[in-house]
Coordinates of C-alpha atoms and ligand atoms in Angstrom, one line a residue:
X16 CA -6.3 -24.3 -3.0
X17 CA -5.9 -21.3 -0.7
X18 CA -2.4 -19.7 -0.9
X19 CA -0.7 -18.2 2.2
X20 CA -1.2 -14.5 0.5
X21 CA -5.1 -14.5 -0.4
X22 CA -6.2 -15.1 3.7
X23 CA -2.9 -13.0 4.6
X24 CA -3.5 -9.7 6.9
X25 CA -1.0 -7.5 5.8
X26 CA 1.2 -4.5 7.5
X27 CA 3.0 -1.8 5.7
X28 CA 5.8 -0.1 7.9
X29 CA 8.4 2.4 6.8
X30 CA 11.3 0.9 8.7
X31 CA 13.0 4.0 9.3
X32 CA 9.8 5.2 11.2
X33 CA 8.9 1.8 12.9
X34 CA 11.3 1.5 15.8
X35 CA 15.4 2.9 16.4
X36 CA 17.6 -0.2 18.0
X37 CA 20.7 1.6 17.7
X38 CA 19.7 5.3 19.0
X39 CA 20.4 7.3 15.5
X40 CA 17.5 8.8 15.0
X41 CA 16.4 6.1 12.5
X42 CA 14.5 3.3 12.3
X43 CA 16.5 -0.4 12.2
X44 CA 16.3 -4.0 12.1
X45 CA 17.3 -3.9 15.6
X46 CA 14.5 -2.0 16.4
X47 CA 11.6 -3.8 14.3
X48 CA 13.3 -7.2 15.9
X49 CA 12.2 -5.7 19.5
X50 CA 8.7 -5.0 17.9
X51 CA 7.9 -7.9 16.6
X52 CA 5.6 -8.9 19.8
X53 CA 3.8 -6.2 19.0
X54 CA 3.1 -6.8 15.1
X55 CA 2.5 -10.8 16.8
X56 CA -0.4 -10.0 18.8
X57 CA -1.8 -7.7 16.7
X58 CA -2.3 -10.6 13.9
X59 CA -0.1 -9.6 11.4
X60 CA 0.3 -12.3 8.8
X61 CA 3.0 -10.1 6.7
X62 CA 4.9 -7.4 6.7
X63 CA 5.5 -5.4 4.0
X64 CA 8.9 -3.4 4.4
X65 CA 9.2 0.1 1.9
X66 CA 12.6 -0.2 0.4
X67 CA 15.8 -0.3 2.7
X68 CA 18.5 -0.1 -0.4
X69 CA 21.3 2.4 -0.3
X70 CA 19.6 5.3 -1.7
X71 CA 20.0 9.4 -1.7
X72 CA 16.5 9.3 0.0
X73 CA 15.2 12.0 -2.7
X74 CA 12.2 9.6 -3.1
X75 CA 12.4 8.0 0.2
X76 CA 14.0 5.0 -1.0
X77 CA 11.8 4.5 -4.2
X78 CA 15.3 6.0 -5.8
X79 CA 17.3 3.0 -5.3
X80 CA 21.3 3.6 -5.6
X81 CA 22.4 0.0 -5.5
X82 CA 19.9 -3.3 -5.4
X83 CA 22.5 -5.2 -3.9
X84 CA 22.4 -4.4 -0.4
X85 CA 20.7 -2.3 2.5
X86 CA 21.8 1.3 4.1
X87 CA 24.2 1.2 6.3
X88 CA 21.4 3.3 8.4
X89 CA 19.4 0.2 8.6
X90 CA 22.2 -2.3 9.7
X91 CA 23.9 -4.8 8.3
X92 CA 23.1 -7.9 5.9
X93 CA 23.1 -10.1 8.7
X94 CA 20.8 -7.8 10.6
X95 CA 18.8 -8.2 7.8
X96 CA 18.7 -12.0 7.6
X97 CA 18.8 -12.2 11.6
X98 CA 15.3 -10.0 10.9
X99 CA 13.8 -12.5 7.9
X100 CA 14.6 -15.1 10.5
X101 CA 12.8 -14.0 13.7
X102 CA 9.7 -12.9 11.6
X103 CA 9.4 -16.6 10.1
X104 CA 10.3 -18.1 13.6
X105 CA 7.1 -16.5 14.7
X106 CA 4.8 -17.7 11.6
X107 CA 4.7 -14.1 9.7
X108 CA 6.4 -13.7 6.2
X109 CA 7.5 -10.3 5.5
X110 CA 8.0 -8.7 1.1
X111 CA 10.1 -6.3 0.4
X112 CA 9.3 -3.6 -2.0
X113 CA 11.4 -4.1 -5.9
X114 CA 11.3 -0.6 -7.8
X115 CA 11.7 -1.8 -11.1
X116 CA 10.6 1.0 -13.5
X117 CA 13.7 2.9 -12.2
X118 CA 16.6 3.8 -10.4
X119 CA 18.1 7.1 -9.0
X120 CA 20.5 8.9 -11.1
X121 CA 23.4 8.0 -8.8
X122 CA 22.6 4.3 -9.3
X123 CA 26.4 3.3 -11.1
X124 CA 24.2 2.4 -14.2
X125 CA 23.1 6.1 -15.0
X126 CA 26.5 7.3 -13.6
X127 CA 28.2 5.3 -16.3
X128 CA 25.3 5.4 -18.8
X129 CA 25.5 9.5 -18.5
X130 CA 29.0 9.9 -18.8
X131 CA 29.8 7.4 -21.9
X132 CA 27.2 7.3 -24.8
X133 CA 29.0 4.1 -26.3
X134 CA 29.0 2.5 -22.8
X135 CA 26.6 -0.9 -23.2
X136 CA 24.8 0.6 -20.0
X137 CA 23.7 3.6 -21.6
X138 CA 21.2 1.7 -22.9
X139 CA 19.8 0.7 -19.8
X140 CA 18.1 3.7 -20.2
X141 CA 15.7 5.8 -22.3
X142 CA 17.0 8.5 -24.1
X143 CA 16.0 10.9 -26.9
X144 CA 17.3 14.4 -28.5
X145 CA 13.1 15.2 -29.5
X146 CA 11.3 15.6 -26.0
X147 CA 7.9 15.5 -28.0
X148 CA 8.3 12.1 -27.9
X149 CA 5.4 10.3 -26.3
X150 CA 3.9 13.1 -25.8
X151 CA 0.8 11.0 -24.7
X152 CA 2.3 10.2 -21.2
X153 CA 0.4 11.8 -17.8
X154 CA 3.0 13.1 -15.7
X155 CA 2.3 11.6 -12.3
X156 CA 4.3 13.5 -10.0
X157 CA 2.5 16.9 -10.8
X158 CA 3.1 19.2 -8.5
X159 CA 7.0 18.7 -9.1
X160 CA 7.6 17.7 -12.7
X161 CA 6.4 19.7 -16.0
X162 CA 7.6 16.9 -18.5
X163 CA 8.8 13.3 -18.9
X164 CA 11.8 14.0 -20.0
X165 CA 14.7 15.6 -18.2
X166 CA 18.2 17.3 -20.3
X167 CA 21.5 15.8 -19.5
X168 CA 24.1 18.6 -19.6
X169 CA 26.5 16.0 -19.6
X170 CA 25.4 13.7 -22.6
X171 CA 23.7 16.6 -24.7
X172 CA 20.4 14.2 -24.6
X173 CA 17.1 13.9 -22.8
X174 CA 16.3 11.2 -20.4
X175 CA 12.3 9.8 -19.7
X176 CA 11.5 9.4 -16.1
X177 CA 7.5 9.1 -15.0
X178 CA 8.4 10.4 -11.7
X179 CA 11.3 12.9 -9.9
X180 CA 13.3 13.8 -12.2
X181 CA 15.9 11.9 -9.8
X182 CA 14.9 8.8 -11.2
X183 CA 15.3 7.7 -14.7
X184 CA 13.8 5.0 -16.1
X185 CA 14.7 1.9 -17.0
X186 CA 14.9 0.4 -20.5
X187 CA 12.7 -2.8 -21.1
X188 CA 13.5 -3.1 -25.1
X189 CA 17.0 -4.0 -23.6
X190 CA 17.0 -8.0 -22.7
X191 CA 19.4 -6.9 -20.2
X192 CA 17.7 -4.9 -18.1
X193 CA 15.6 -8.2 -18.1
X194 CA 18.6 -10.3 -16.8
X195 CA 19.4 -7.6 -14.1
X196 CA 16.0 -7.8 -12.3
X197 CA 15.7 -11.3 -12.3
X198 CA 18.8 -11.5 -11.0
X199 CA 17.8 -9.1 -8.2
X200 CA 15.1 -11.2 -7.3
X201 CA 17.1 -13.8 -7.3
X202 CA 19.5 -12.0 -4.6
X203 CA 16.5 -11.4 -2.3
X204 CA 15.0 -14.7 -2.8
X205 CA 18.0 -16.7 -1.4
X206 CA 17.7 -14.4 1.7
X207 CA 14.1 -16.2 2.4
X208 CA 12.0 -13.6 1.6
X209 CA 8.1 -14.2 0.8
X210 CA 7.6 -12.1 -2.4
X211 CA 7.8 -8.4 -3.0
X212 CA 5.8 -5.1 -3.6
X213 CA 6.3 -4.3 -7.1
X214 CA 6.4 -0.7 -7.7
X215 CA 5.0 1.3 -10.6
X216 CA 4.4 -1.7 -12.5
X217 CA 2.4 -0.3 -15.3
X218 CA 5.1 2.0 -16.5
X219 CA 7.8 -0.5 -18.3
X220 CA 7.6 0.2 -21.8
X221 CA 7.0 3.4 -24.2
X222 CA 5.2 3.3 -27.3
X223 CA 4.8 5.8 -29.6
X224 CA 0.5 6.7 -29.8
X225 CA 0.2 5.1 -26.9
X226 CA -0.4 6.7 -22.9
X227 CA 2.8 4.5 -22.3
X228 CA 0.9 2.5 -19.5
X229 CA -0.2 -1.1 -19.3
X230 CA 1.3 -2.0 -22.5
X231 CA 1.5 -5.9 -23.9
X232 CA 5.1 -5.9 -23.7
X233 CA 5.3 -5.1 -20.0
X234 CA 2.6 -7.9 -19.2
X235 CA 5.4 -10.0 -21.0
X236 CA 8.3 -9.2 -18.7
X237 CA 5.7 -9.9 -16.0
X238 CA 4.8 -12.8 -17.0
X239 CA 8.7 -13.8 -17.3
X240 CA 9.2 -12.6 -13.9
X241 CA 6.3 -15.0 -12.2
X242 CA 7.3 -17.9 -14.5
X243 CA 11.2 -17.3 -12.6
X244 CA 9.8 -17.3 -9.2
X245 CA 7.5 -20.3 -9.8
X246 CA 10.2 -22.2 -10.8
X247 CA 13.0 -21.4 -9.0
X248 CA 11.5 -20.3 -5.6
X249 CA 7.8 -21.5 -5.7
X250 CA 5.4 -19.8 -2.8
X251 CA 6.9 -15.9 -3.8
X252 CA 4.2 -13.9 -3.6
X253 CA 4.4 -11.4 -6.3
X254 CA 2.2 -8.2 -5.1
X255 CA 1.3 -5.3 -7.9
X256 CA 1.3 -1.6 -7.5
X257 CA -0.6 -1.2 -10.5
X258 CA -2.3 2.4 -10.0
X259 CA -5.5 1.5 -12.7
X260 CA -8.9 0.8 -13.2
X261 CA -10.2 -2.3 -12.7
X262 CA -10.5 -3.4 -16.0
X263 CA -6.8 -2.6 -16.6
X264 CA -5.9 -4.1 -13.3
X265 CA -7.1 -7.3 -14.4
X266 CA -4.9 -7.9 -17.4
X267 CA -1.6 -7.9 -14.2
X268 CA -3.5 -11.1 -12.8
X269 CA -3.2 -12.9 -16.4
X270 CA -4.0 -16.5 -16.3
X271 CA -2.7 -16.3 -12.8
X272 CA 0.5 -15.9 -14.7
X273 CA 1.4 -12.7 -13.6
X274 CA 0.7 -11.2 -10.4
X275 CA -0.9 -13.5 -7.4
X276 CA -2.2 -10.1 -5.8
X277 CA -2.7 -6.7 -6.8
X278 CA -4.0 -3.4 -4.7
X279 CA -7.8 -2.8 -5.7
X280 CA -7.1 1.3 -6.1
X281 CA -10.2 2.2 -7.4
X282 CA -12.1 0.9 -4.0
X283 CA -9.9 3.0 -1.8
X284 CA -11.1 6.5 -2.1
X285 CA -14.9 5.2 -2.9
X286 CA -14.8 3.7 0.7
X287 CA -13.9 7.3 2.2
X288 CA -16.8 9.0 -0.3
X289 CA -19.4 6.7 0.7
X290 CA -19.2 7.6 4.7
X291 CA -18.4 11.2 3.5
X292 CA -21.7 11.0 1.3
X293 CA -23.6 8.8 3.6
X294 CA -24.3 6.4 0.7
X295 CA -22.8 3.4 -0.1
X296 CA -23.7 3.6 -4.2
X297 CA -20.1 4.2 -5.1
X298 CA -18.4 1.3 -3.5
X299 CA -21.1 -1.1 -4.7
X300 CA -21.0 0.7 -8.9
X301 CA -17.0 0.1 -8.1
X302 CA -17.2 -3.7 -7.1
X303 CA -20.1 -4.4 -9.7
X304 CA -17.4 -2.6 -12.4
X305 CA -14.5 -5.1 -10.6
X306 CA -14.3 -8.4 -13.1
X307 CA -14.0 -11.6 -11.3
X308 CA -10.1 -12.5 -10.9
X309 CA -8.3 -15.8 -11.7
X310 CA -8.4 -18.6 -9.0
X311 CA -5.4 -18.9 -7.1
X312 CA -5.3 -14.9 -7.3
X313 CA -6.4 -12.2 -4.8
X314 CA -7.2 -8.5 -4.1
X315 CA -4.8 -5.8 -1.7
X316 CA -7.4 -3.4 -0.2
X317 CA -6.0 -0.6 2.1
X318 CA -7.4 2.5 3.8
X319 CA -3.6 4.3 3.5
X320 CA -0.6 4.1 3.2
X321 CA 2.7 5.7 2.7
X322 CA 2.0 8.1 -0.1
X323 CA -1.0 10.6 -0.5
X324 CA -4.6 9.0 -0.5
X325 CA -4.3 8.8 -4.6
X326 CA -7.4 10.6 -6.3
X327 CA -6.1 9.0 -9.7
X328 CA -8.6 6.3 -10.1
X329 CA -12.0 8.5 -9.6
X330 CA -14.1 11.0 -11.8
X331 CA -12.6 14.8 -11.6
X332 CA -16.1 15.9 -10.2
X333 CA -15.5 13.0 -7.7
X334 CA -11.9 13.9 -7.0
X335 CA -12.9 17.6 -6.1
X336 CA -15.6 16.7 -3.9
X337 CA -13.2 14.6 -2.0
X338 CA -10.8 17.6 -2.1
X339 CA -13.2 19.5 -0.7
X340 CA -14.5 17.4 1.8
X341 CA -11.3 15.6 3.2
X342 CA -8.5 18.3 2.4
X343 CA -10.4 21.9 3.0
X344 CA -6.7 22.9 4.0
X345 CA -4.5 23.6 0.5
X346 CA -1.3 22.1 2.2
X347 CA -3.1 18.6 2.7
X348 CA -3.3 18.4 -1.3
X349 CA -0.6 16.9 -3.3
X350 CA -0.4 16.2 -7.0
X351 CA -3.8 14.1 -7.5
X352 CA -4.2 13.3 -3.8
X353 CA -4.2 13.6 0.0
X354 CA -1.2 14.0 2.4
X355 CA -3.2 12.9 5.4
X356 CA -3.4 9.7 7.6
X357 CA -6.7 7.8 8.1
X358 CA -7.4 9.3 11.9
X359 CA -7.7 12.9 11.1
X360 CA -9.5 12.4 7.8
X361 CA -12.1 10.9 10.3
X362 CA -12.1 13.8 12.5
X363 CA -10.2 12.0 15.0
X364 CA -14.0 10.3 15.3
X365 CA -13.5 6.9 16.7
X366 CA -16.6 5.8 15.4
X367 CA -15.8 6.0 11.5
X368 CA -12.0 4.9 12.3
X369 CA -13.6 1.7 13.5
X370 CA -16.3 1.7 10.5
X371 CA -13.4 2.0 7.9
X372 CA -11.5 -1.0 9.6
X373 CA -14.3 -2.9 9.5
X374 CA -15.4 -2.2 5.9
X375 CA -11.6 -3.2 5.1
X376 CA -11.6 -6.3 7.0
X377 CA -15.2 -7.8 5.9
X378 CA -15.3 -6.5 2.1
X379 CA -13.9 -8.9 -0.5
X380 CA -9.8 -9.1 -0.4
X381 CA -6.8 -9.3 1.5
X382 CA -6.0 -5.9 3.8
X383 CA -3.3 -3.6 4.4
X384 CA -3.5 -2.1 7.2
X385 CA -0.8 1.4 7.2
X386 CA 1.4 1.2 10.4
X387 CA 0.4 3.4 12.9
X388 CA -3.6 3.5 11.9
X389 CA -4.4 0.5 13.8
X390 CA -3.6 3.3 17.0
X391 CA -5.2 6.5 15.0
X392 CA -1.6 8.1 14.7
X393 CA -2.2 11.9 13.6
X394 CA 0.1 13.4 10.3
X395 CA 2.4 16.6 9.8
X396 CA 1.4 18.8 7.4
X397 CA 4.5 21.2 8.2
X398 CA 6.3 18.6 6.7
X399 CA 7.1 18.2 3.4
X400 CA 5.8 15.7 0.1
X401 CA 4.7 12.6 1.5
X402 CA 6.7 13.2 4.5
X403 CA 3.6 14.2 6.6
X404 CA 2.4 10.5 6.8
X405 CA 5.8 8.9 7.5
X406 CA 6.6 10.1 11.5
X407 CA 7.9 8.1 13.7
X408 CA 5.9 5.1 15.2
X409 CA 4.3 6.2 18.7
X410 CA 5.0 3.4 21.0
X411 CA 4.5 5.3 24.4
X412 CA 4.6 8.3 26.1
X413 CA 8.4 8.5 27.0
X414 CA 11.0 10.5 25.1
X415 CA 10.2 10.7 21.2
X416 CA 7.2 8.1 21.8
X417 CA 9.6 5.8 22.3
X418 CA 10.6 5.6 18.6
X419 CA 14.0 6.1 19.6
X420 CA 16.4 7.6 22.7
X421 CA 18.4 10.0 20.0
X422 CA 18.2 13.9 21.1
X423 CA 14.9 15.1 19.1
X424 CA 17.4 17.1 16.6
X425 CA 18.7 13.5 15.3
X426 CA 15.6 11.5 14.3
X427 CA 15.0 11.4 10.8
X428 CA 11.8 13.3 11.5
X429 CA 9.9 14.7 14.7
X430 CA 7.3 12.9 16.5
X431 CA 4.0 13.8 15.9
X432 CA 3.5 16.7 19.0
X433 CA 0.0 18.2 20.4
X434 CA -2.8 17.3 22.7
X435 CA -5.0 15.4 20.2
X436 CA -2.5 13.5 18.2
X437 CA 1.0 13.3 20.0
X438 CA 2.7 10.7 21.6
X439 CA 1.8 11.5 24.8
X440 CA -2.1 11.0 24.1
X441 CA -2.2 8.1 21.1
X442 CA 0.2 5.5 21.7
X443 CA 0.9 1.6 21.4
X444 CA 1.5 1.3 25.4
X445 CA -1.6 3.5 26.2
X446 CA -3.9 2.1 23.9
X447 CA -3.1 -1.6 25.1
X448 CA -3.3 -1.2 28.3
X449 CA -6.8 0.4 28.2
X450 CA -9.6 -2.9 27.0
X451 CA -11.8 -0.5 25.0
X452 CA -9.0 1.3 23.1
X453 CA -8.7 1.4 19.4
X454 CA -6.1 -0.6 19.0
X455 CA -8.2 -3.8 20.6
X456 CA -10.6 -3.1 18.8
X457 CA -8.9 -3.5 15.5
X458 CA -6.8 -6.3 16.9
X459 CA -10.2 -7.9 17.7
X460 CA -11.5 -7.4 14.4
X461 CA -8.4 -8.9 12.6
X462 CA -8.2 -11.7 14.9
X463 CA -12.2 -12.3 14.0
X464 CA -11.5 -12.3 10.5
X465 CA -9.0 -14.8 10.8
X466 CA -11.9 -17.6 12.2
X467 CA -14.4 -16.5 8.9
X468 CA -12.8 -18.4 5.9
X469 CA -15.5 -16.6 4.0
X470 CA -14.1 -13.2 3.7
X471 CA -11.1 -13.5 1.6
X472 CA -12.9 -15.0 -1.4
X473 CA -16.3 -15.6 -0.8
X474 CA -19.4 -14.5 -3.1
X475 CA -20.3 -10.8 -2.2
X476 CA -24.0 -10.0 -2.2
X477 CA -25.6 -6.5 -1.1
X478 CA -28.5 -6.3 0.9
X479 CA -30.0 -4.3 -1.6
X480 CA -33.6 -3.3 -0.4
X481 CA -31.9 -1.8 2.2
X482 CA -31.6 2.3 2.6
X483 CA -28.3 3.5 0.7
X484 CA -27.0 5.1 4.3
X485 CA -26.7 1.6 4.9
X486 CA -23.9 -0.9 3.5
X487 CA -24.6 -4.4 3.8
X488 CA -23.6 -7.8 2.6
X489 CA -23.4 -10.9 2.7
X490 CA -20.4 -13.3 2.4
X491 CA -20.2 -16.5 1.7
X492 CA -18.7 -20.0 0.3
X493 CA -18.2 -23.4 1.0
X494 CA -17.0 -22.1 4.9
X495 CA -19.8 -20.1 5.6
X496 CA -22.6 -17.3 5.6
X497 CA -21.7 -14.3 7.2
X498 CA -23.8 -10.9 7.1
X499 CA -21.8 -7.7 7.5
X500 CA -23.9 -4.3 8.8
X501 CA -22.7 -0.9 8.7
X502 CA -24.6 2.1 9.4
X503 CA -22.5 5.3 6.9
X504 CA -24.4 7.9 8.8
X505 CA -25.3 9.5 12.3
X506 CA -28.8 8.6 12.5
X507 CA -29.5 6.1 14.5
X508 CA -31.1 3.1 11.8
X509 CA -32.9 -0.3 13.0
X510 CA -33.0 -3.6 10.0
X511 CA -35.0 -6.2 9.9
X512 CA -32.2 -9.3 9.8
X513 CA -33.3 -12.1 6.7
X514 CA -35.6 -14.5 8.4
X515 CA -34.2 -18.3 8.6
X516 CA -31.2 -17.9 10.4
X517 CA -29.4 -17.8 13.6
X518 CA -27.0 -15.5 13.8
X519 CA -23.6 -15.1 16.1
X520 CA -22.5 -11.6 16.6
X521 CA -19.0 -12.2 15.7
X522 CA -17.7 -9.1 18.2
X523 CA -19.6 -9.3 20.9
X524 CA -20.5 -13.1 21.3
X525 CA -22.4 -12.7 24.8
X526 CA -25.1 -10.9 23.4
X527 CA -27.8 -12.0 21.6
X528 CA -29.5 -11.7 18.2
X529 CA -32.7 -11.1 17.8
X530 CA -35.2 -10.1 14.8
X531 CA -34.2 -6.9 14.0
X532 CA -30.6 -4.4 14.9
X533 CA -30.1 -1.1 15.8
X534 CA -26.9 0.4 14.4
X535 CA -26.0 3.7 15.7
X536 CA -24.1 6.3 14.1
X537 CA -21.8 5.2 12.1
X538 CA -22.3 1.7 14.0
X539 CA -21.7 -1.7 12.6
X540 CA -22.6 -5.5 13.1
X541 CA -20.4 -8.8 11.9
X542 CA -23.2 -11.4 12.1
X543 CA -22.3 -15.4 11.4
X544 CA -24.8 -17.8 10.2
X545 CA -24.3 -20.6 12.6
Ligands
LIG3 C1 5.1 4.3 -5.8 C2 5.6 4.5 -4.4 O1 4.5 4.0 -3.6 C3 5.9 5.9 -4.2 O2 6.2 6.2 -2.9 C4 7.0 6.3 -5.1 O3 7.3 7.7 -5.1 C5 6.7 6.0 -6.6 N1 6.1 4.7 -6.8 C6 7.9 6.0 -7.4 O4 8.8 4.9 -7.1

């Protein structure tokens, strides 16, 4: 059976960046209500929404304050239901994202937790007077945090937290930590929401002797958190941020008792260093090293999205090369990554924006596409953390790119400005009035995919005789044959297509196929076997 989720096209938007229906300065309900035509025609099957709880913003949200409610900044509840509503009156589902590894330290359960050690929620946390303990742990958040562990003046005791300091984590050996999240879920279920993002999954529990990640007990809370959906709200789509390699990324599928869907990290930044390398050897190595996944259970590929391209999940010589390649500029590196959108690590060169889109939409999973990619929207560097990639939406060429009608020193952030990058040269209205634009062609692509059954979950096989400048594959199942052709490098290279079959080319239908193609730099071909 194919669920909703494994054929889904999804869309990440920061909803304080997508669109401003009251005139603050930040992104609303209101506002993504008015743009949902947009996200319509584009082909979006869900949206994934970045989290709207009250929060001090120290972690753009990921620092949740209370889990019962939205900011005020976004609107109100019923804004928020009126929102769910309209989205599923036009056929899209939209997830929310559910931080579960922590909260922020003004959350009322560290606020009560700090100030009362024989308080029953100072347990909700984790908290030690020796900070050698699990001393094993990576930090993550590198360039801002020098241990694990933070002091509490207050309490006299240390505190673990596996990302800002800002954010202590949650306590898993306490059953009622357990209660609390499913009862969050349950909150956000009844609103009619399709699943969520769940962040920093991997991070749950801390063992002594052990790197504190992907341990058996947190595949057990998992695994009580998908049996709760099944039962009570059956169709929840439960999506992992699970930041591993693939063979630890497949223990968070279980028996398809766990997650339905996880993000395939480890194919990301092999995608950008095979057109970087002009060899495809990496992303096929990656997928050969991928283990088939349960039935029933599906990949999240992406190009970006709201954090730094994350240089985790690849060799150090690999991650250096990539440095060096894609972030020359010292500002555009952040703890193991890249603060930079997909557009200007392409050079702003049409040619490999399309190739990426198309490797995304024909390879083996379900996409996520980054808001404001699908138009080649340009990044900040001037701005700070993860900031950078997070500007306001550039709908058109009016005041603040139409993001918003607030004076420029009220938005949350400026518009992205200049001649090659601002609103006034890559926009929604531009680009869709104008047939050959980027953002047809992506919309063409997507809408393509969603006529070839095969890509979701069909067999991937490399045309391997093939030149390693060239990627290409077939995919197929029960639907379908379909031949994908892309060409990593400038040269200009011709293929002889397999013999036996007549092909369709999928993108341009009127023209025909013959014995052999031509791709030209950085060119590609969706061929179906008819
Ligand atoms: C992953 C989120 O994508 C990121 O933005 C956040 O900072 C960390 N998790 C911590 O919640």
């Amino acid at each position: 059976m194919t669920n909703w989720y494994t054929k889904a096209i999804f869309y990440e938007l920061y909803p304080r960046a997508f669109a401003d229906g009251n005139g603050d300065g930040w992104g609303d309900f209101i506002g993504l209500r008015q743009r949902l035509d947009y996200l319509e025609w584009l082909g979006v099957d869900c949206i994934w929404m970045t989290p709207v709880y009250p929060s001090p913003l120290r972690d753009d949200g990921y620092d949740v304050s209370s889990y019962y409610g939205i900011d005020p900044k976004y609107g109100l509840m019923e804004d928020f239901k009126l929102t769910v509503d309209e989205i599923h009156r036009r056929g899209m589902k939209i997830i929310m994202d559910l931080v579960v590894n922590h909260t922020s330290d003004l959350h009322p359960w560290f606020v009560e937790a700090r100030r009362s050690k024989d308080s029953p929620l100072r347990d909700y946390y984790v908290w030690t007077h020796d900070p050698e303990k699990y001393k094993e742990t990576r930090i993550i958040f590198l360039d801002t945090e020098e241990s694990n562990w933070a002091y509490d003046e207050l309490s006299g005791e240390y505190y673990w937290h596996r990302f800002y300091s800002s954010q202590p984590d949650l306590n898993y050996d306490n059953p009622k930590v357990h209660e609390e999240m499913l009862n969050i879920l349950d909150f956000w279920l009844k609103f009619g929401i399709d699943g969520f993002r769940v962040d920093a999954v991997p991070y749950l529990y801390e063992r002594e002797g052990t790197n504190c990640e992907n341990l058996p007990e947190t595949h057990d809370f998992i695994r009580k958190m998908r049996q709760f959906v099944d039962e009570n709200y059956p169709g929840t789509l439960l999506l992992a941020e699970a930041n591993q390699w693939p063979q630890d990324l497949l223990p968070y599928f279980g028996n398809n008792d766990e997650f339905h869907v996880a993000f395939h990290f480890p194919l990301m930044p092999r995608l950008y260093m095979a057109l970087a390398k002009g060899d495809r050897t990496d992303v096929v190595n990656i997928l050969a090293d991928t283990p088939p996944i349960p039935d029933g259970c599906q990949w999240a590929t992406f190009l970006r999205n709201h954090d730094e391209l994350t240089l985790e999940m690849v060799t150090e010589e690999e991650r250096q090369f990539m440095w060096d390649y894609y972030a020359p500029d010292m500002r555009q590196r952040l703890n193991l990554g890249i603060r930079r959108r997909l557009a200007p690590l392409m050079d702003n060169d049409r040619r490999k924006i399309e190739l990426m889109h198309s490797l995304l939409l024909t390879l083996p999973g379900a996409p996520v596409l980054y808001y404001g990619d699908e138009i080649g929207m340009g990044d900040n560097i001037a701005l700070e953390d993860r900031n950078g990639v997070r500007t306001p939406m550039q709908w058109n060429d009016s005041i603040n790119g139409g993001f918003s009608v607030a004076p420029l020193e009220n938005l949350y952030a400026p518009p992205v400005s200049g001649p090659d990058y601002g609103y006034g040269t890559v926009n929604v209205l531009v680009q869709e009035i104008t047939p050959n634009s980027l953002l047809h062609r992506v919309r063409q692509m997507i809408h393509a995919r969603k006529e070839l059954d095969m890509l979701p979950r069909g067999a991937l096989q490399w045309l391997d005789h093939l030149p390693n400048t060239l990627l290409c594959f077939w995919r197929e199942d029960e639907n379908g044959k379909f031949l994908a052709l892309h060409n990593l490098v400038e040269t200009e290279q011709t293929i002889e297509l397999p013999t036996g079959y007549h092909f369709i080319n999928v993108l341009d239908e009127d023209s025909a196929v013959g014995e052999s193609i031509t791709l030209g730099a950085y060119g590609f071909y969706w061929l179906l076997v008819s």
